[in-house]
Tab-separated table of C-alpha atoms and ligand atoms in Angstrom:
chain	number	residue	atom	x	y	z
T	1	MET	CA	34.176	13.582	20.494
T	2	ALA	CA	33.352	17.279	20.741
T	3	LYS	CA	29.913	18.406	19.628
T	4	MET	CA	29.477	20.669	16.626
T	5	TRP	CA	27.227	22.859	18.707
T	6	LYS	CA	29.542	22.892	21.763
T	7	GLY	CA	30.126	26.717	21.690
T	8	ARG	CA	27.513	27.893	24.203
T	9	PHE	CA	27.852	24.915	26.552
T	10	THR	CA	29.973	24.638	29.677
T	11	LYS	CA	29.490	20.930	30.213
T	12	SER	CA	29.199	17.985	27.908
T	13	ALA	CA	26.170	15.660	27.923
T	14	THR	CA	26.289	12.464	29.917
T	15	GLN	CA	26.731	9.215	28.059
T	16	SER	CA	23.073	8.313	28.688
T	17	ALA	CA	21.811	11.720	27.529
T	18	ASN	CA	23.901	11.324	24.391
T	19	GLU	CA	22.458	7.923	23.708
T	20	PHE	CA	18.930	9.099	24.375
T	21	ASN	CA	19.361	12.104	22.072
T	22	ALA	CA	20.877	10.228	19.145
T	23	SER	CA	18.995	9.083	16.058
T	24	ILE	CA	21.917	7.698	14.095
T	25	GLN	CA	20.826	4.165	14.987
T	26	PHE	CA	17.861	4.565	12.644
T	27	ASP	CA	18.392	7.685	10.488
T	28	GLN	CA	21.559	6.289	8.935
T	29	ARG	CA	19.051	4.946	6.430
T	30	PHE	CA	19.105	8.473	4.971
T	31	TYR	CA	22.836	8.472	4.173
T	32	ALA	CA	22.354	8.508	0.390
T	33	GLN	CA	19.684	11.217	0.439
T	34	ASP	CA	21.741	13.292	2.894
T	35	ILE	CA	24.717	13.203	0.525
T	36	GLN	CA	22.467	13.942	-2.441
T	37	GLY	CA	21.030	16.978	-0.677
T	38	SER	CA	24.419	18.207	0.538
T	39	THR	CA	25.939	17.843	-2.928
T	40	ALA	CA	23.213	19.971	-4.509
T	41	HIS	CA	23.550	22.471	-1.658
T	42	ALA	CA	27.323	22.768	-2.156
T	43	GLN	CA	26.889	23.329	-5.902
T	44	MET	CA	24.253	25.938	-5.267
T	45	LEU	CA	26.530	27.730	-2.793
T	46	ALA	CA	29.259	27.830	-5.505
T	47	LYS	CA	26.894	29.070	-8.193
T	48	GLN	CA	25.846	31.881	-5.895
T	49	GLY	CA	29.431	32.768	-5.058
T	50	ILE	CA	29.045	31.751	-1.405
T	51	LEU	CA	31.676	28.996	-1.813
T	52	THR	CA	34.306	28.858	-4.521
T	53	GLN	CA	33.749	26.293	-7.285
T	54	GLU	CA	36.906	24.477	-6.126
T	55	GLU	CA	35.524	24.211	-2.612
T	56	ALA	CA	32.179	22.895	-3.824
T	57	ASP	CA	33.875	20.399	-6.073
T	58	LEU	CA	36.118	19.145	-3.293
T	59	ILE	CA	33.055	18.706	-1.085
T	60	THR	CA	31.176	16.947	-3.914
T	61	GLU	CA	34.037	14.514	-4.636
T	62	THR	CA	34.626	13.803	-0.987
T	63	LEU	CA	30.919	13.173	-0.343
T	64	ALA	CA	30.866	10.742	-3.236
T	65	GLN	CA	33.833	8.965	-1.718
T	66	ILE	CA	32.179	8.909	1.714
T	67	LYS	CA	29.081	7.353	0.120
T	68	GLU	CA	31.151	4.572	-1.402
T	69	ASP	CA	32.898	4.014	1.924
T	70	ILE	CA	29.611	3.856	3.797
T	71	GLU	CA	28.368	1.240	1.325
T	72	ALA	CA	31.619	-0.707	1.758
T	73	GLY	CA	31.081	-0.653	5.525
T	74	LYS	CA	34.178	1.464	6.035
T	75	VAL	CA	32.584	4.376	7.868
T	76	GLU	CA	31.802	4.025	11.533
T	77	PHE	CA	28.904	6.139	12.724
T	78	THR	CA	29.002	7.343	16.342
T	79	ILE	CA	26.405	8.121	18.954
T	80	GLU	CA	28.326	11.320	19.679
T	81	GLY	CA	27.755	12.333	16.067
T	82	GLU	CA	24.043	12.219	17.000
T	83	ASP	CA	22.384	11.871	13.631
T	84	ILE	CA	23.203	11.043	10.034
T	85	HIS	CA	23.586	14.715	9.124
T	86	MET	CA	26.279	15.489	11.669
T	87	ASN	CA	27.980	12.105	11.263
T	88	ILE	CA	28.490	12.708	7.578
T	89	GLU	CA	29.573	16.271	8.136
T	90	THR	CA	32.056	15.093	10.742
T	91	VAL	CA	33.615	12.567	8.361
T	92	LEU	CA	33.735	15.212	5.649
T	93	THR	CA	35.527	17.632	7.898
T	94	GLU	CA	37.942	14.965	9.080
T	95	ARG	CA	38.824	14.436	5.444
T	96	ILE	CA	39.019	17.979	4.029
T	97	GLY	CA	39.272	20.210	7.089
T	98	ASP	CA	37.935	23.762	6.962
T	99	THR	CA	36.283	23.357	3.547
T	100	GLY	CA	34.071	20.655	5.054
T	101	LYS	CA	33.075	23.072	7.762
T	102	LYS	CA	31.724	25.505	5.147
T	103	LEU	CA	29.095	23.074	3.823
T	104	HIS	CA	26.531	23.967	6.465
T	105	THR	CA	26.441	27.628	5.403
T	106	ALA	CA	22.870	28.804	4.729
T	107	ARG	CA	21.410	25.561	5.975
T	108	SER	CA	20.016	24.059	9.155
T	109	ARG	CA	19.499	20.460	10.137
T	110	ASN	CA	15.804	21.298	10.135
T	111	ASP	CA	15.614	21.874	6.407
T	112	GLN	CA	18.280	19.209	5.833
T	113	VAL	CA	16.295	16.424	7.511
T	114	ALA	CA	13.130	17.589	5.793
T	115	VAL	CA	14.712	17.306	2.373
T	116	ASP	CA	16.281	13.932	3.177
T	117	PHE	CA	12.945	12.626	4.312
T	118	ARG	CA	11.128	13.726	1.179
T	119	LEU	CA	13.800	12.316	-1.078
T	120	TYR	CA	13.607	9.041	0.742
T	121	MET	CA	9.801	8.889	0.658
T	122	ARG	CA	9.747	9.652	-3.051
T	123	GLU	CA	12.049	6.732	-3.817
T	124	GLU	CA	10.118	4.332	-1.594
T	125	ILE	CA	6.813	5.367	-3.143
T	126	ASP	CA	8.219	4.534	-6.543
T	127	ILE	CA	9.357	1.096	-5.391
T	128	ILE	CA	6.050	0.335	-3.646
T	129	SER	CA	4.089	1.502	-6.697
T	130	SER	CA	5.985	-0.847	-8.929
T	131	LEU	CA	5.401	-3.723	-6.483
T	132	LEU	CA	1.690	-2.939	-6.618
T	133	GLU	CA	1.799	-2.874	-10.441
T	134	LYS	CA	3.328	-6.328	-10.383
T	135	LEU	CA	0.605	-7.556	-8.059
T	136	GLY	CA	-1.981	-6.039	-10.412
T	137	ASP	CA	-0.442	-7.909	-13.356
T	138	THR	CA	-0.652	-11.144	-11.430
T	139	LEU	CA	-4.328	-10.612	-10.623
T	140	TYR	CA	-4.987	-9.664	-14.238
T	141	ASP	CA	-3.450	-12.960	-15.389
T	142	ILE	CA	-5.560	-14.991	-13.014
T	143	ALA	CA	-8.671	-13.097	-14.158
T	144	GLU	CA	-7.858	-13.561	-17.808
T	145	LYS	CA	-7.515	-17.309	-17.330
T	146	ASN	CA	-10.689	-17.660	-15.252
T	147	GLN	CA	-13.336	-15.842	-17.200
T	148	GLU	CA	-15.408	-19.014	-17.279
T	149	THR	CA	-14.741	-20.075	-13.675
T	150	ILE	CA	-17.972	-19.721	-11.740
T	151	MET	CA	-18.041	-19.276	-7.989
T	152	PRO	CA	-20.432	-18.008	-5.322
T	153	GLY	CA	-20.396	-14.287	-4.658
T	154	TYR	CA	-21.211	-13.366	-1.044
T	155	THR	CA	-22.916	-10.716	1.027
T	156	HIS	CA	-22.905	-11.073	4.790
T	157	LEU	CA	-20.636	-14.102	4.105
T	158	GLN	CA	-23.811	-15.820	2.861
T	159	ARG	CA	-24.032	-17.153	-0.648
T	160	ALA	CA	-25.616	-14.380	-2.705
T	161	GLN	CA	-25.286	-14.591	-6.502
T	162	PRO	CA	-22.957	-16.471	-8.849
T	163	VAL	CA	-20.033	-14.506	-10.192
T	164	THR	CA	-16.901	-15.370	-12.081
T	165	LEU	CA	-13.536	-15.753	-10.446
T	166	ALA	CA	-12.277	-13.255	-13.034
T	167	HIS	CA	-14.768	-10.682	-11.812
T	168	TYR	CA	-13.663	-11.279	-8.213
T	169	MET	CA	-9.984	-10.909	-9.043
T	170	LEU	CA	-10.639	-7.685	-10.939
T	171	ALA	CA	-12.409	-6.272	-7.875
T	172	TYR	CA	-9.078	-6.515	-6.016
T	173	TYR	CA	-7.265	-5.272	-9.103
T	174	GLN	CA	-9.329	-2.079	-8.880
T	175	MET	CA	-8.440	-1.586	-5.213
T	176	PHE	CA	-4.724	-1.899	-5.862
T	177	SER	CA	-4.932	0.341	-8.846
T	178	ARG	CA	-6.560	3.040	-6.686
T	179	ASP	CA	-3.710	2.530	-4.227
T	180	VAL	CA	-1.184	3.234	-6.978
T	181	SER	CA	-2.988	6.444	-7.902
T	182	ARG	CA	-3.312	7.458	-4.236
T	183	LEU	CA	0.455	7.063	-3.848
T	184	ALA	CA	0.954	9.136	-7.015
T	185	ASP	CA	-1.195	11.923	-5.527
T	186	CYS	CA	0.777	11.759	-2.300
T	187	ARG	CA	4.066	11.866	-4.200
T	188	ALA	CA	3.002	14.828	-6.307
T	189	ARG	CA	1.961	16.766	-3.215
T	190	MET	CA	5.200	15.993	-1.340
T	191	ASN	CA	7.416	16.843	-4.302
T	192	ALA	CA	8.265	20.317	-3.058
T	193	LEU	CA	11.722	21.368	-1.824
T	194	PRO	CA	12.066	22.333	1.857
T	195	LEU	CA	15.837	22.925	1.644
T	196	GLY	CA	16.842	26.574	1.838
T	197	SER	CA	14.391	27.314	4.626
T	198	GLY	CA	17.081	27.333	7.241
T	199	ALA	CA	16.038	26.660	10.821
T	200	LEU	CA	12.638	28.234	10.218
T	201	ALA	CA	12.979	31.847	9.107
T	202	GLY	CA	15.041	31.525	5.908
T	203	THR	CA	18.654	32.591	5.457
T	204	THR	CA	20.527	35.854	5.000
T	205	TYR	CA	22.468	34.404	2.027
T	206	ASN	CA	21.542	34.930	-1.518
T	207	THR	CA	20.613	31.300	-2.152
T	208	ASP	CA	18.831	29.850	-5.196
T	209	ARG	CA	16.159	27.452	-4.120
T	210	GLN	CA	14.812	27.011	-7.668
T	211	PHE	CA	18.211	25.705	-8.693
T	212	LEU	CA	18.156	23.270	-5.751
T	213	ALA	CA	14.679	22.116	-6.641
T	214	GLU	CA	15.727	21.419	-10.185
T	215	LYS	CA	18.908	19.610	-9.127
T	216	LEU	CA	17.019	17.381	-6.691
T	217	GLY	CA	14.079	16.706	-9.005
T	218	PHE	CA	11.429	18.672	-7.044
T	219	ASP	CA	8.575	20.219	-8.974
T	220	ARG	CA	8.600	23.378	-6.910
T	221	VAL	CA	9.925	24.918	-3.664
T	222	CYS	CA	7.961	24.924	-0.394
T	223	PRO	CA	6.574	28.472	-0.361
T	224	ASN	CA	6.800	29.086	3.409
T	225	SER	CA	9.949	28.373	5.358
T	226	ILE	CA	8.150	27.845	8.692
T	227	ASP	CA	5.831	25.311	7.128
T	228	ALA	CA	8.705	23.682	5.170
T	229	VAL	CA	10.553	22.641	8.324
T	230	SER	CA	7.562	21.701	10.452
T	231	ASP	CA	5.359	19.896	7.909
T	232	ARG	CA	5.183	16.111	8.133
T	233	ASP	CA	1.898	15.816	6.234
T	234	PHE	CA	3.702	14.016	3.475
T	235	ALA	CA	4.713	11.225	5.847
T	236	LEU	CA	1.239	11.094	7.360
T	237	GLU	CA	-0.283	10.868	3.913
T	238	PHE	CA	2.113	8.065	3.043
T	239	LEU	CA	1.197	6.173	6.212
T	240	SER	CA	-2.455	6.626	5.444
T	241	CYS	CA	-1.915	5.239	1.926
T	242	ALA	CA	0.110	2.397	3.457
T	243	SER	CA	-2.684	1.605	5.891
T	244	ILE	CA	-5.248	1.445	3.072
T	245	ILE	CA	-2.974	-0.850	1.036
T	246	MET	CA	-2.494	-3.157	4.015
T	247	MET	CA	-6.243	-3.140	4.632
T	248	HIS	CA	-6.818	-4.293	1.037
T	249	LEU	CA	-4.193	-6.992	1.412
T	250	SER	CA	-5.710	-8.034	4.705
T	251	ARG	CA	-9.210	-8.399	3.294
T	252	PHE	CA	-7.800	-10.454	0.440
T	253	CYS	CA	-5.779	-12.607	2.907
T	254	GLU	CA	-8.893	-13.175	5.013
T	255	GLU	CA	-10.740	-14.477	1.939
T	256	LEU	CA	-7.844	-16.712	0.953
T	257	ILE	CA	-7.647	-18.110	4.473
T	258	LEU	CA	-11.372	-18.907	4.338
T	259	TRP	CA	-11.238	-20.311	0.834
T	260	ASN	CA	-8.248	-22.469	1.813
T	261	SER	CA	-10.142	-24.043	4.720
T	262	THR	CA	-11.673	-27.504	4.432
T	263	GLU	CA	-15.041	-25.871	4.935
T	264	PHE	CA	-14.750	-23.896	1.693
T	265	GLY	CA	-12.104	-25.887	-0.206
T	266	PHE	CA	-12.074	-23.320	-3.031
T	267	ILE	CA	-8.282	-23.059	-3.208
T	268	GLU	CA	-5.128	-24.783	-2.209
T	269	MET	CA	-2.202	-22.648	-1.147
T	270	ASP	CA	1.139	-23.770	-2.442
T	271	ASP	CA	3.290	-25.740	0.045
T	272	ALA	CA	5.954	-23.062	-0.325
T	273	PHE	CA	3.688	-20.486	1.347
T	274	SER	CA	2.206	-22.725	4.010
T	275	THR	CA	3.611	-24.069	7.220
T	276	GLY	CA	3.055	-27.153	9.326
T	277	SER	CA	2.098	-27.617	12.976
T	278	SER	CA	4.630	-28.804	15.507
T	279	ILE	CA	2.022	-31.108	17.085
T	280	MET	CA	-0.689	-31.895	14.475
T	281	PRO	CA	0.883	-33.757	11.586
T	282	GLN	CA	-2.059	-33.190	9.258
T	283	LYS	CA	-1.896	-29.400	9.369
T	284	LYS	CA	-1.015	-27.078	6.518
T	285	ASN	CA	-1.564	-23.576	7.684
T	286	PRO	CA	-1.852	-20.399	5.582
T	287	ASP	CA	0.663	-18.539	7.752
T	288	MET	CA	1.829	-16.024	5.164
T	289	ALA	CA	-1.712	-14.781	4.643
T	290	GLU	CA	-2.308	-14.663	8.384
T	291	LEU	CA	0.900	-12.730	8.951
T	292	ILE	CA	0.012	-10.129	6.344
T	293	ARG	CA	-3.393	-9.758	8.001
T	294	GLY	CA	-1.575	-9.367	11.324
T	295	LYS	CA	0.976	-6.921	10.039
T	296	THR	CA	-1.866	-4.697	8.904
T	297	GLY	CA	-2.399	-3.860	12.571
T	298	ARG	CA	1.224	-3.004	12.902
T	299	VAL	CA	1.113	-0.523	9.984
T	300	TYR	CA	-2.054	1.075	11.427
T	301	GLY	CA	0.007	1.453	14.623
T	302	ASP	CA	2.777	3.193	12.661
T	303	MET	CA	0.237	5.564	11.191
T	304	LEU	CA	-1.362	6.347	14.523
T	305	SER	CA	2.004	6.806	16.155
T	306	LEU	CA	2.906	9.641	13.772
T	307	TYR	CA	-0.540	11.251	13.983
T	308	THR	CA	-0.202	11.217	17.749
T	309	LEU	CA	3.354	12.539	17.579
T	310	MET	CA	2.427	15.539	15.468
T	311	LYS	CA	-0.749	16.449	17.353
T	312	SER	CA	-0.239	19.648	19.399
T	313	LEU	CA	3.321	20.348	18.277
T	314	PRO	CA	3.806	24.096	18.052
T	315	LEU	CA	5.591	25.469	14.990
T	316	ALA	CA	8.278	25.022	13.892
T	317	TYR	CA	10.733	22.156	14.488
T	318	ASN	CA	10.574	20.274	17.806
T	319	LYS	CA	12.831	17.385	18.698
T	320	ASP	CA	9.772	15.192	19.030
T	321	MET	CA	9.911	15.101	15.266
T	322	GLN	CA	13.048	13.013	15.347
T	323	GLU	CA	10.678	10.197	16.308
T	324	ASP	CA	8.864	10.548	12.965
T	325	LYS	CA	11.206	8.187	11.179
T	326	PRO	CA	10.950	4.757	12.888
T	327	PRO	CA	7.216	4.311	12.181
T	328	VAL	CA	7.657	5.320	8.570
T	329	PHE	CA	10.617	2.935	8.131
T	330	ASP	CA	8.682	0.172	9.768
T	331	ALA	CA	5.672	0.781	7.532
T	332	VAL	CA	7.845	0.888	4.394
T	333	ASP	CA	9.576	-2.397	5.266
T	334	THR	CA	6.368	-4.122	6.257
T	335	LEU	CA	4.516	-2.935	3.187
T	336	LYS	CA	7.180	-3.949	0.731
T	337	ALA	CA	7.618	-7.396	2.297
T	338	SER	CA	3.857	-7.944	2.471
T	339	ILE	CA	3.129	-6.967	-1.137
T	340	GLY	CA	6.082	-9.077	-2.326
T	341	ILE	CA	5.085	-12.231	-0.470
T	342	PHE	CA	1.433	-11.768	-1.304
T	343	THR	CA	2.169	-11.527	-5.004
T	344	GLU	CA	4.225	-14.716	-4.958
T	345	MET	CA	1.652	-16.480	-2.845
T	346	VAL	CA	-1.332	-15.558	-4.999
T	347	SER	CA	0.429	-16.513	-8.227
T	348	THR	CA	0.973	-20.087	-6.957
T	349	ILE	CA	-2.573	-20.787	-5.710
T	350	THR	CA	-4.469	-23.734	-7.161
T	351	PHE	CA	-8.132	-22.901	-7.742
T	352	ASN	CA	-10.447	-25.886	-7.160
T	353	LYS	CA	-12.848	-24.865	-9.898
T	354	ASP	CA	-15.153	-27.881	-9.431
T	355	THR	CA	-15.630	-27.126	-5.734
T	356	MET	CA	-16.352	-23.489	-6.537
T	357	ARG	CA	-18.850	-24.511	-9.219
T	358	ALA	CA	-20.538	-27.043	-6.893
T	359	ALA	CA	-20.896	-24.401	-4.179
T	360	VAL	CA	-23.000	-22.316	-6.544
T	361	LYS	CA	-25.574	-25.088	-6.554
T	362	ASN	CA	-26.500	-24.581	-2.923
T	363	GLY	CA	-27.808	-21.432	-1.345
T	364	PHE	CA	-30.489	-20.311	-3.803
T	365	MET	CA	-28.051	-18.104	-5.605
T	366	ASN	CA	-30.407	-18.030	-8.587
T	367	ALA	CA	-33.339	-16.651	-6.536
T	368	THR	CA	-32.834	-13.109	-7.805
T	369	ASP	CA	-32.702	-14.364	-11.349
T	370	ALA	CA	-35.876	-16.412	-10.862
T	371	ALA	CA	-37.564	-13.214	-9.625
T	372	ASP	CA	-36.232	-11.326	-12.669
T	373	TYR	CA	-37.697	-14.095	-14.850
T	374	LEU	CA	-41.154	-13.392	-13.452
T	375	VAL	CA	-40.626	-9.639	-13.953
T	376	ARG	CA	-40.018	-10.347	-17.617
T	377	LYS	CA	-43.363	-12.204	-17.624
T	378	GLY	CA	-45.100	-9.018	-16.482
T	379	ILE	CA	-45.273	-9.335	-12.661
T	380	PRO	CA	-44.110	-6.306	-10.582
T	381	PHE	CA	-40.689	-6.955	-8.915
T	382	ARG	CA	-41.940	-6.728	-5.321
T	383	ASP	CA	-44.544	-9.462	-5.994
T	384	CYS	CA	-41.978	-11.599	-7.775
T	385	HIS	CA	-39.694	-11.238	-4.712
T	386	GLU	CA	-42.450	-12.561	-2.525
T	387	ILE	CA	-43.343	-15.462	-4.804
T	388	ILE	CA	-39.709	-16.592	-4.972
T	389	GLY	CA	-39.501	-16.140	-1.208
T	390	HIS	CA	-42.313	-18.652	-0.816
T	391	ILE	CA	-40.546	-21.035	-3.198
T	392	VAL	CA	-37.284	-20.740	-1.244
T	393	LEU	CA	-39.128	-21.537	1.961
T	394	TYR	CA	-40.709	-24.525	0.252
T	395	CYS	CA	-37.242	-25.658	-0.890
T	396	ILE	CA	-35.811	-25.353	2.617
T	397	GLN	CA	-38.687	-27.336	4.080
T	398	ASN	CA	-38.370	-30.012	1.399
T	399	SER	CA	-34.599	-30.049	1.007
T	400	THR	CA	-34.640	-29.147	-2.636
T	401	ALA	CA	-33.470	-26.375	-4.981
T	402	ILE	CA	-35.496	-24.030	-7.257
T	403	GLU	CA	-34.156	-25.666	-10.406
T	404	ASP	CA	-35.098	-29.142	-9.106
T	405	ILE	CA	-38.793	-28.338	-8.587
T	406	PRO	CA	-41.008	-29.759	-11.342
T	407	LEU	CA	-42.868	-27.245	-13.490
T	408	GLU	CA	-46.359	-28.262	-12.241
T	409	LYS	CA	-45.245	-27.482	-8.730
T	410	LEU	CA	-43.745	-24.143	-9.719
T	411	LYS	CA	-46.988	-23.232	-11.391
T	412	GLU	CA	-48.722	-23.551	-8.000
T	413	PHE	CA	-46.688	-20.528	-6.919
T	414	SER	CA	-47.244	-18.596	-10.170
T	415	ASP	CA	-48.894	-19.548	-13.443
T	416	LYS	CA	-46.326	-17.446	-15.257
T	417	PHE	CA	-43.700	-20.156	-14.909
T	418	ASP	CA	-42.903	-22.011	-18.137
T	419	GLU	CA	-40.485	-24.675	-19.285
T	420	ASP	CA	-37.889	-21.927	-20.073
T	421	ILE	CA	-37.520	-21.104	-16.347
T	422	TYR	CA	-34.830	-23.799	-16.011
T	423	GLU	CA	-32.518	-22.419	-18.699
T	424	ASN	CA	-32.973	-18.979	-17.146
T	425	ILE	CA	-31.746	-19.929	-13.712
T	426	ASP	CA	-28.740	-22.123	-14.349
T	427	PRO	CA	-25.600	-20.321	-13.064
T	428	GLU	CA	-24.208	-19.608	-16.558
T	429	SER	CA	-27.479	-17.928	-17.563
T	430	CYS	CA	-27.588	-15.991	-14.324
T	431	ILE	CA	-24.156	-14.621	-15.155
T	432	ARG	CA	-24.791	-14.094	-18.815
T	433	ALA	CA	-28.044	-12.260	-18.161
T	434	LYS	CA	-26.347	-9.388	-16.302
T	435	LYS	CA	-26.546	-6.318	-18.493
T	436	SER	CA	-25.154	-3.441	-16.433
T	437	GLU	CA	-21.746	-1.967	-17.022
T	438	GLY	CA	-19.195	-3.430	-14.610
T	439	SER	CA	-21.301	-6.535	-13.950
T	440	THR	CA	-20.181	-10.137	-13.657
T	441	SER	CA	-21.410	-11.147	-17.121
T	442	PHE	CA	-18.800	-12.823	-19.297
T	443	GLU	CA	-19.016	-9.966	-21.746
T	444	SER	CA	-18.713	-7.280	-19.088
T	445	VAL	CA	-15.676	-8.931	-17.490
T	446	LYS	CA	-14.038	-9.185	-20.892
T	447	ALA	CA	-14.697	-5.458	-21.371
T	448	GLN	CA	-13.188	-4.748	-17.926
T	449	LEU	CA	-10.074	-6.751	-18.871
T	450	GLU	CA	-9.803	-4.849	-22.142
T	451	ALA	CA	-10.226	-1.480	-20.465
T	452	ILE	CA	-7.432	-2.309	-18.034
T	453	LYS	CA	-5.156	-3.408	-20.889
T	454	LYS	CA	-5.883	-0.174	-22.739
T	455	SER	CA	-5.187	1.984	-19.702
T	456	LYS	CA	-1.649	0.549	-19.341
J	1	LIG	N1	18.088	14.313	13.985
J	1	LIG	C1	17.157	15.359	13.885
J	1	LIG	C2	15.775	14.850	13.420
J	1	LIG	O1	15.722	13.845	12.846
J	1	LIG	C3	17.625	16.354	12.844
J	1	LIG	C4	17.071	17.736	13.006
J	1	LIG	C5	17.578	18.286	14.288
J	1	LIG	N2	17.399	19.676	14.401
J	1	LIG	C6	17.548	20.293	15.582
J	1	LIG	N3	17.387	21.564	15.605
J	1	LIG	N4	17.795	19.648	16.685
J	1	LIG	O2	14.788	15.482	13.704
């Protein structure tokens, strides 16, 4: 098939050069956005008197038909057609002849691909945001049902202070809600129209970019045509958001893998999201969680690949930029699949509340509260810290816990200890006693749940 740009060439490309040059294998994903952009462009050209209304309408109708045919699998894309833009234009011209050839007036593939890409990103961001909202709802439900479920909270992966499972779940809720707002920021910044910038310098036609922006749902037009065709910040920003989301999922997965182990025993993953071993009959492995953790590295790779691609590219368009799409597509697919599976997986987990509660017993998780008790009796905090430190050492040497030491013994460490120490250091009291906003206290977690509900 002859090339659209064949005019200044004396020889056609070799088969291998054609194959190497083509992007249709992956950018056919843009077919709907390409048709959407071309339709708006044709209508704009008619409004400005550059095409007749009849020509624009014929192009519009034919493009709609081509879209249907693509979806029905009736259009065969070719390597010779190079990319989605020229493949669709070729089919259009095959169907309506010279009128089809007029569509590319006042446009370049450089602004065409830029607009397709932004349209595509915008749609995917909306889908990913709604997946994250669904995950947030799932975490909210678990939190709501587990306001009384007590578990160890950790620092350095060492038992630190008792918290509620609800508090823990809401911590992740906050991360994913920041992710949604980060995506919204990214979407708002990318929602500017590059179309109408031509190859880089603009066009000699009296086009109406404001009309195009309105038709295609952009908030504004890109103000500089050179920037419009060479900017891929929007994709980099998306990949950065995607990496942060995957990092959040990966941290959560890591915790679930630990909690699901016999060593922790805090949860049991549903059989539907676990797999067996081909050799060890007893095994039930948390493969989905491990895969999400693993795929996080893959999305980081996608992000780095585009950062590396863009580094040092002179303005404006360079063919290197054709390689911008595969990492974005891979990140989009991986992200959507990971959030989806994660949401299903987390909603089917069984929490072993008794095991969680029993784990709070060991590890001196009430040591800080015991120190706070002495503060309330008038001892400066640093001294209290030291007194309780001595008690903990005594417990370790005698295999006991603070709450199991008789009062007479406690008094040897400080005469400020009274009978009420015991009710002050049971896990419920430790939790209830927290006063600060955002804390793990039952009351504070309820307030956090209510604030979330209100913000919806
Ligand atoms: N397939 C190309 C890409 O994705 C479209 C833009 C090509 N423009 C050009 N001047 N070669 O980057």
